[in-house]
Amino acid sequence: QVQFVESGGGLVQPGGSLRLSCVASGIIFSAYTMGWYRQARGKQRELVAHITSNGNIYYADSVRGRFTISRDNAKNTVYLQMNSLKPEDTAVYYCKPLTAIGSWGQGTQVTVSS
């Protein structure tokens, strides 16, 4: 069974940091480009960052320079280090391969507010 389990979200003040984790199961994790997505209330889900199997990385303009994506293939885990958080980063964050495999997990809520 293909599954993605996100964790690490929470409430943080503007300028703060969080580190999200996502553990994948049921896939050959190392073979996939893994993405972090987010969906704010009332908005469409958007791709935040992705990392290929050989470590090439993409960031959306809105997070470049503040967020860092990484992966540990031995642990089937992809991470998203988020620094200098802004209120507009508030969203539910999800991970998933860029290809159409598996279903969306429950995500992890990130709320940036003073």
PDB file of C-alpha atoms in Angstrom:
ATOM      1  CA  GLN A   1       0.000   0.000   0.000  1.00  0.00           C
ATOM      2  CA  VAL A   2       1.399   3.353  -1.044  1.00  0.00           C
ATOM      3  CA  GLN A   3       1.327   5.851   1.802  1.00  0.00           C
ATOM      4  CA  PHE A   4       2.765   9.263   2.655  1.00  0.00           C
ATOM      5  CA  VAL A   5       2.768  10.483   6.248  1.00  0.00           C
ATOM      6  CA  GLU A   6       3.634  14.101   6.933  1.00  0.00           C
ATOM      7  CA  SER A   7       4.592  15.567  10.306  1.00  0.00           C
ATOM      8  CA  GLY A   8       6.301  18.541  11.920  1.00  0.00           C
ATOM      9  CA  GLY A   9       3.771  21.296  11.405  1.00  0.00           C
ATOM     10  CA  GLY A  10       2.550  23.659  14.067  1.00  0.00           C
ATOM     11  CA  LEU A  11       1.970  27.244  15.104  1.00  0.00           C
ATOM     12  CA  VAL A  12       4.944  29.567  14.726  1.00  0.00           C
ATOM     13  CA  GLN A  13       5.458  33.312  14.841  1.00  0.00           C
ATOM     14  CA  PRO A  14       6.487  35.242  11.728  1.00  0.00           C
ATOM     15  CA  GLY A  15      10.207  34.858  11.195  1.00  0.00           C
ATOM     16  CA  GLY A  16      10.257  31.477  12.882  1.00  0.00           C
ATOM     17  CA  SER A  17      11.259  28.061  11.568  1.00  0.00           C
ATOM     18  CA  LEU A  18       9.795  24.593  11.231  1.00  0.00           C
ATOM     19  CA  ARG A  19      11.084  21.328   9.813  1.00  0.00           C
ATOM     20  CA  LEU A  20       8.598  19.074   8.094  1.00  0.00           C
ATOM     21  CA  SER A  21       9.130  15.368   7.514  1.00  0.00           C
ATOM     22  CA  CYS A  22       7.386  12.931   5.219  1.00  0.00           C
ATOM     23  CA  VAL A  23       7.820   9.177   5.358  1.00  0.00           C
ATOM     24  CA  ALA A  24       6.870   7.202   2.270  1.00  0.00           C
ATOM     25  CA  SER A  25       5.990   3.528   2.129  1.00  0.00           C
ATOM     26  CA  GLY A  26       4.952   1.124  -0.600  1.00  0.00           C
ATOM     27  CA  ILE A  27       7.204   2.655  -3.263  1.00  0.00           C
ATOM     28  CA  ILE A  28      10.845   2.425  -4.281  1.00  0.00           C
ATOM     29  CA  PHE A  29      11.427   5.808  -2.698  1.00  0.00           C
ATOM     30  CA  SER A  30      14.873   6.420  -4.150  1.00  0.00           C
ATOM     31  CA  ALA A  31      13.525   6.198  -7.704  1.00  0.00           C
ATOM     32  CA  TYR A  32      11.055   9.058  -7.398  1.00  0.00           C
ATOM     33  CA  THR A  33      11.198  12.820  -7.587  1.00  0.00           C
ATOM     34  CA  MET A  34       9.548  13.879  -4.337  1.00  0.00           C
ATOM     35  CA  GLY A  35       7.603  17.069  -3.973  1.00  0.00           C
ATOM     36  CA  TRP A  36       6.306  19.206  -1.137  1.00  0.00           C
ATOM     37  CA  TYR A  37       2.993  20.882  -1.849  1.00  0.00           C
ATOM     38  CA  ARG A  38       0.786  23.205   0.144  1.00  0.00           C
ATOM     39  CA  GLN A  39      -2.827  24.227   0.108  1.00  0.00           C
ATOM     40  CA  ALA A  40      -4.025  27.347   1.835  1.00  0.00           C
ATOM     41  CA  ARG A  41      -7.672  27.729   2.745  1.00  0.00           C
ATOM     42  CA  GLY A  42      -9.703  28.647  -0.303  1.00  0.00           C
ATOM     43  CA  LYS A  43      -6.791  28.211  -2.695  1.00  0.00           C
ATOM     44  CA  GLN A  44      -5.559  25.500  -5.017  1.00  0.00           C
ATOM     45  CA  ARG A  45      -2.808  23.144  -4.006  1.00  0.00           C
ATOM     46  CA  GLU A  46       0.580  24.353  -5.221  1.00  0.00           C
ATOM     47  CA  LEU A  47       4.023  22.816  -5.608  1.00  0.00           C
ATOM     48  CA  VAL A  48       6.490  24.351  -3.173  1.00  0.00           C
ATOM     49  CA  ALA A  49       9.641  22.380  -3.922  1.00  0.00           C
ATOM     50  CA  HIS A  50      10.810  19.105  -5.352  1.00  0.00           C
ATOM     51  CA  ILE A  51      13.953  16.998  -5.279  1.00  0.00           C
ATOM     52  CA  THR A  52      14.902  14.431  -7.883  1.00  0.00           C
ATOM     53  CA  SER A  53      16.353  11.019  -7.228  1.00  0.00           C
ATOM     54  CA  ASN A  54      19.845  12.358  -7.882  1.00  0.00           C
ATOM     55  CA  GLY A  55      19.396  15.502  -5.819  1.00  0.00           C
ATOM     56  CA  ASN A  56      18.401  18.172  -8.328  1.00  0.00           C
ATOM     57  CA  ILE A  57      16.142  20.703  -6.639  1.00  0.00           C
ATOM     58  CA  TYR A  58      13.395  23.120  -7.641  1.00  0.00           C
ATOM     59  CA  TYR A  59      11.804  25.844  -5.510  1.00  0.00           C
ATOM     60  CA  ALA A  60       8.787  27.997  -6.152  1.00  0.00           C
ATOM     61  CA  ASP A  61       9.680  31.673  -6.296  1.00  0.00           C
ATOM     62  CA  SER A  62       7.648  32.338  -3.170  1.00  0.00           C
ATOM     63  CA  VAL A  63       9.898  30.145  -0.985  1.00  0.00           C
ATOM     64  CA  ARG A  64      13.284  30.243  -2.700  1.00  0.00           C
ATOM     65  CA  GLY A  65      15.985  31.318  -0.262  1.00  0.00           C
ATOM     66  CA  ARG A  66      13.836  30.500   2.783  1.00  0.00           C
ATOM     67  CA  PHE A  67      12.959  26.809   2.377  1.00  0.00           C
ATOM     68  CA  THR A  68      15.313  23.859   1.904  1.00  0.00           C
ATOM     69  CA  ILE A  69      14.222  20.447   0.667  1.00  0.00           C
ATOM     70  CA  SER A  70      16.293  17.341   1.312  1.00  0.00           C
ATOM     71  CA  ARG A  71      15.865  13.590   1.321  1.00  0.00           C
ATOM     72  CA  ASP A  72      17.217  10.521   3.079  1.00  0.00           C
ATOM     73  CA  ASN A  73      16.679   7.522   0.824  1.00  0.00           C
ATOM     74  CA  ALA A  74      17.762   5.099   3.543  1.00  0.00           C
ATOM     75  CA  LYS A  75      14.856   6.327   5.670  1.00  0.00           C
ATOM     76  CA  ASN A  76      12.335   6.796   2.826  1.00  0.00           C
ATOM     77  CA  THR A  77      11.965  10.350   4.092  1.00  0.00           C
ATOM     78  CA  VAL A  78      11.851  13.794   2.520  1.00  0.00           C
ATOM     79  CA  TYR A  79      12.268  16.942   4.585  1.00  0.00           C
ATOM     80  CA  LEU A  80      11.345  20.589   4.232  1.00  0.00           C
ATOM     81  CA  GLN A  81      13.254  23.053   6.386  1.00  0.00           C
ATOM     82  CA  MET A  82      11.282  26.289   6.495  1.00  0.00           C
ATOM     83  CA  ASN A  83      12.951  29.456   7.767  1.00  0.00           C
ATOM     84  CA  SER A  84      11.863  33.082   7.892  1.00  0.00           C
ATOM     85  CA  LEU A  85       8.257  31.995   7.827  1.00  0.00           C
ATOM     86  CA  LYS A  86       5.590  34.459   6.760  1.00  0.00           C
ATOM     87  CA  PRO A  87       1.838  34.522   7.408  1.00  0.00           C
ATOM     88  CA  GLU A  88       1.290  33.698   3.732  1.00  0.00           C
ATOM     89  CA  ASP A  89       3.076  30.370   4.302  1.00  0.00           C
ATOM     90  CA  THR A  90       0.083  29.263   6.368  1.00  0.00           C
ATOM     91  CA  ALA A  91      -1.305  26.128   4.727  1.00  0.00           C
ATOM     92  CA  VAL A  92      -1.599  22.376   4.955  1.00  0.00           C
ATOM     93  CA  TYR A  93       1.613  20.872   3.625  1.00  0.00           C
ATOM     94  CA  TYR A  94       1.714  17.564   1.762  1.00  0.00           C
ATOM     95  CA  CYS A  95       4.372  15.414   0.180  1.00  0.00           C
ATOM     96  CA  LYS A  96       3.966  13.182  -2.832  1.00  0.00           C
ATOM     97  CA  PRO A  97       5.953  12.062  -5.847  1.00  0.00           C
ATOM     98  CA  LEU A  98       5.548  14.261  -8.893  1.00  0.00           C
ATOM     99  CA  THR A  99       4.246  11.254 -10.824  1.00  0.00           C
ATOM    100  CA  ALA A 100       0.679  10.028 -10.441  1.00  0.00           C
ATOM    101  CA  ILE A 101       1.244   7.377  -7.813  1.00  0.00           C
ATOM    102  CA  GLY A 102      -0.543   6.934  -4.526  1.00  0.00           C
ATOM    103  CA  SER A 103      -3.034   9.203  -2.840  1.00  0.00           C
ATOM    104  CA  TRP A 104      -2.572  12.379  -0.869  1.00  0.00           C
ATOM    105  CA  GLY A 105      -1.836  11.957   2.809  1.00  0.00           C
ATOM    106  CA  GLN A 106      -3.481  13.916   5.588  1.00  0.00           C
ATOM    107  CA  GLY A 107      -0.852  16.620   5.441  1.00  0.00           C
ATOM    108  CA  THR A 108       0.491  18.694   8.292  1.00  0.00           C
ATOM    109  CA  GLN A 109      -0.872  22.101   9.238  1.00  0.00           C
ATOM    110  CA  VAL A 110       1.509  25.050   9.323  1.00  0.00           C
ATOM    111  CA  THR A 111       0.176  28.253  10.835  1.00  0.00           C
ATOM    112  CA  VAL A 112       2.290  31.399  10.876  1.00  0.00           C
ATOM    113  CA  SER A 113       0.769  34.000  13.129  1.00  0.00           C
ATOM    114  CA  SER A 114       1.660  36.378  15.916  1.00  0.00           C
TER     115      SER A 114
END
